[in-house]
């Protein structure tokens, strides 16, 4: 969706008579604030493997937030040898660049753990949790204990590899929008009768 926004900006710059007053913004992100009332898109349970690749809305409670990190999305690589007649894909080294040469290649990154809301589970069920990846402006938007609605894409991610062990894949969510629902929960507890006492 972000690429579509960049394309739309370029098209407007090409066709607009006010193009000399406009500039293209590089760090623009499309956010889906709400999905339609389609039951397949609204989940109160942790997404499963059959939902991989789908855009869904998951409602849960944040149990843990990770540290905010700087994610490097791109690196320059060069040949480790002087001969350039053929490339066997094994002799590469990182090209050293000055700090700040590639600001577009870095973004804020945070992982949070969100579990199913206990109030929406059947009696005797243990709430399950899923890792949610937050990037760019979504980082630091919630804290542990917050009830959140997260719109995002369900993806597969390889866990860390260790020599001699079998590779393992986990299901995670790549967030597109995060909404903290704490204020809704508090306002639902305040009845008209209680409000009348304070007026």
XYZ file of C-alpha atoms in Angstrom:
199
model
C 0.000 0.000 0.000
C 2.914 2.339 0.697
C 4.165 1.843 -2.861
C 0.711 2.765 -4.178
C 0.868 6.020 -2.191
C 4.261 6.831 -3.710
C 2.869 6.128 -7.192
C -0.169 8.339 -6.517
C 2.096 11.185 -5.381
C 4.205 10.910 -8.545
C 1.075 10.951 -10.716
C -0.258 14.060 -8.955
C 3.099 15.801 -9.373
C 3.082 14.994 -13.106
C -0.501 16.101 -13.754
C -1.061 18.978 -11.307
C -0.739 22.605 -12.363
C 0.500 23.329 -8.819
C 3.383 20.858 -9.089
C 5.998 23.551 -8.457
C 4.455 24.076 -4.969
C 4.319 20.363 -4.154
C 6.951 17.813 -3.189
C 6.921 14.049 -2.878
C 6.961 12.703 0.681
C 9.144 9.613 1.016
C 8.018 8.345 4.433
C 4.292 7.927 3.820
C 2.386 4.937 5.174
C -1.137 3.799 4.305
C -3.080 2.794 7.420
C -6.324 0.793 7.444
C -8.196 2.305 10.365
C -11.197 -0.020 10.216
C -12.161 -3.176 8.364
C -15.739 -3.902 7.381
C -18.024 -5.962 9.627
C -17.001 -9.189 7.919
C -16.726 -12.058 10.444
C -13.701 -13.526 8.626
C -11.771 -10.272 9.166
C -12.729 -9.671 12.831
C -10.962 -12.054 15.219
C -11.070 -12.280 19.000
C -8.860 -15.394 18.910
C -5.208 -15.706 17.872
C -4.820 -16.046 14.070
C -4.015 -19.504 12.738
C -1.963 -20.827 9.820
C -4.935 -20.763 7.422
C -5.117 -16.961 7.851
C -1.553 -16.360 6.580
C -1.513 -13.607 3.964
C -4.859 -12.117 5.036
C -5.506 -8.650 6.434
C -7.404 -9.080 9.711
C -8.421 -7.174 12.842
C -7.409 -8.902 16.081
C -8.641 -7.652 19.459
C -6.535 -8.588 22.475
C -4.541 -7.445 25.494
C -0.868 -6.452 25.337
C 1.140 -8.623 27.736
C 4.709 -7.621 26.832
C 6.443 -4.922 24.806
C 9.963 -5.307 23.491
C 12.630 -2.659 23.216
C 12.443 -0.199 20.345
C 15.205 -1.046 17.875
C 16.530 0.396 14.658
C 15.938 -2.078 11.825
C 18.304 -1.894 8.881
C 16.297 -3.008 5.853
C 19.010 -2.689 3.221
C 22.817 -3.052 3.036
C 25.248 -2.422 0.227
C 27.367 -5.419 -0.738
C 30.382 -5.494 -3.022
C 32.645 -8.125 -4.518
C 35.454 -9.325 -2.265
C 37.737 -9.888 -5.212
C 39.197 -7.821 -8.014
C 38.162 -10.186 -10.798
C 34.682 -9.370 -12.039
C 34.420 -11.898 -14.872
C 32.019 -14.101 -12.941
C 30.091 -13.967 -9.684
C 29.732 -17.175 -7.691
C 27.698 -15.526 -4.914
C 30.113 -16.464 -2.094
C 32.660 -13.668 -2.041
C 30.786 -10.566 -0.950
C 31.592 -8.050 1.731
C 29.647 -5.148 3.156
C 30.464 -1.770 1.617
C 31.312 0.606 4.451
C 29.320 3.840 4.214
C 29.242 6.922 6.383
C 26.540 7.180 9.006
C 23.508 8.882 7.501
C 24.257 7.892 3.883
C 21.233 5.583 3.723
C 18.550 6.959 6.087
C 15.798 5.340 3.996
C 17.264 1.917 4.807
C 16.497 2.235 8.540
C 13.205 2.188 10.414
C 11.964 1.902 13.984
C 11.057 -1.649 14.990
C 9.339 -3.170 18.031
C 7.786 -6.518 18.868
C 4.871 -6.850 21.273
C 3.038 -9.879 22.597
C -0.776 -9.755 22.458
C -3.010 -12.394 24.022
C -6.676 -13.206 23.614
C -9.010 -11.365 25.961
C -9.980 -13.609 28.864
C -13.551 -12.267 28.895
C -14.167 -13.575 25.366
C -12.918 -17.116 26.007
C -15.018 -20.120 26.936
C -14.697 -21.358 30.497
C -11.602 -23.508 30.992
C -9.719 -22.209 27.929
C -6.249 -20.747 28.380
C -5.624 -17.516 26.437
C -3.090 -17.857 23.638
C -0.738 -15.098 22.484
C 0.822 -13.923 19.225
C 3.835 -11.746 18.432
C 2.944 -8.507 16.652
C 5.566 -6.524 14.715
C 5.285 -2.731 14.886
C 7.267 -0.527 12.516
C 7.790 3.198 11.947
C 5.105 5.392 13.574
C 3.344 2.425 15.234
C 6.275 1.857 17.594
C 5.577 2.756 21.253
C 1.820 3.221 20.732
C 0.806 0.793 23.504
C 2.024 -0.609 26.806
C 1.436 -3.850 28.736
C -2.143 -4.091 30.014
C -3.664 -2.107 27.131
C -6.642 -3.554 25.284
C -5.873 -3.072 21.597
C -7.411 -3.596 18.175
C -4.669 -4.444 15.695
C -5.212 -4.451 11.950
C -2.437 -6.280 10.163
C -1.312 -9.067 7.909
C -0.672 -12.560 9.243
C 2.755 -13.795 8.125
C 5.151 -16.685 8.750
C 8.589 -16.026 10.222
C 11.552 -18.343 10.672
C 12.736 -18.666 14.250
C 16.464 -18.360 14.993
C 18.543 -21.134 13.469
C 20.862 -23.246 15.588
C 23.263 -25.805 14.107
C 21.892 -29.334 14.201
C 18.305 -28.301 14.993
C 15.335 -28.411 12.663
C 14.101 -25.059 11.309
C 10.910 -23.788 12.913
C 8.324 -21.335 11.610
C 6.068 -19.168 13.766
C 2.915 -17.237 12.904
C 3.201 -13.481 13.601
C 1.261 -10.353 12.671
C 2.742 -7.405 10.804
C 0.707 -4.472 12.110
C -0.767 -1.854 9.797
C -2.750 0.035 12.468
C -2.951 -0.107 16.267
C -5.847 1.337 18.265
C -5.764 1.400 22.062
C -9.243 0.662 23.422
C -8.662 1.482 27.115
C -10.855 4.591 27.100
C -13.783 2.578 25.698
C -13.502 0.036 28.504
C -13.537 2.754 31.187
C -16.469 4.623 29.654
C -18.535 1.429 29.480
C -18.187 1.017 33.259
C -19.590 4.499 33.919
C -23.370 4.236 33.973
C -25.854 7.121 33.692
C -26.589 6.721 37.377
C -22.943 7.226 38.365
C -22.624 10.212 36.021
C -25.719 11.780 37.638
C -24.091 11.525 41.104
C -21.173 13.700 40.000
C -23.240 16.323 38.213
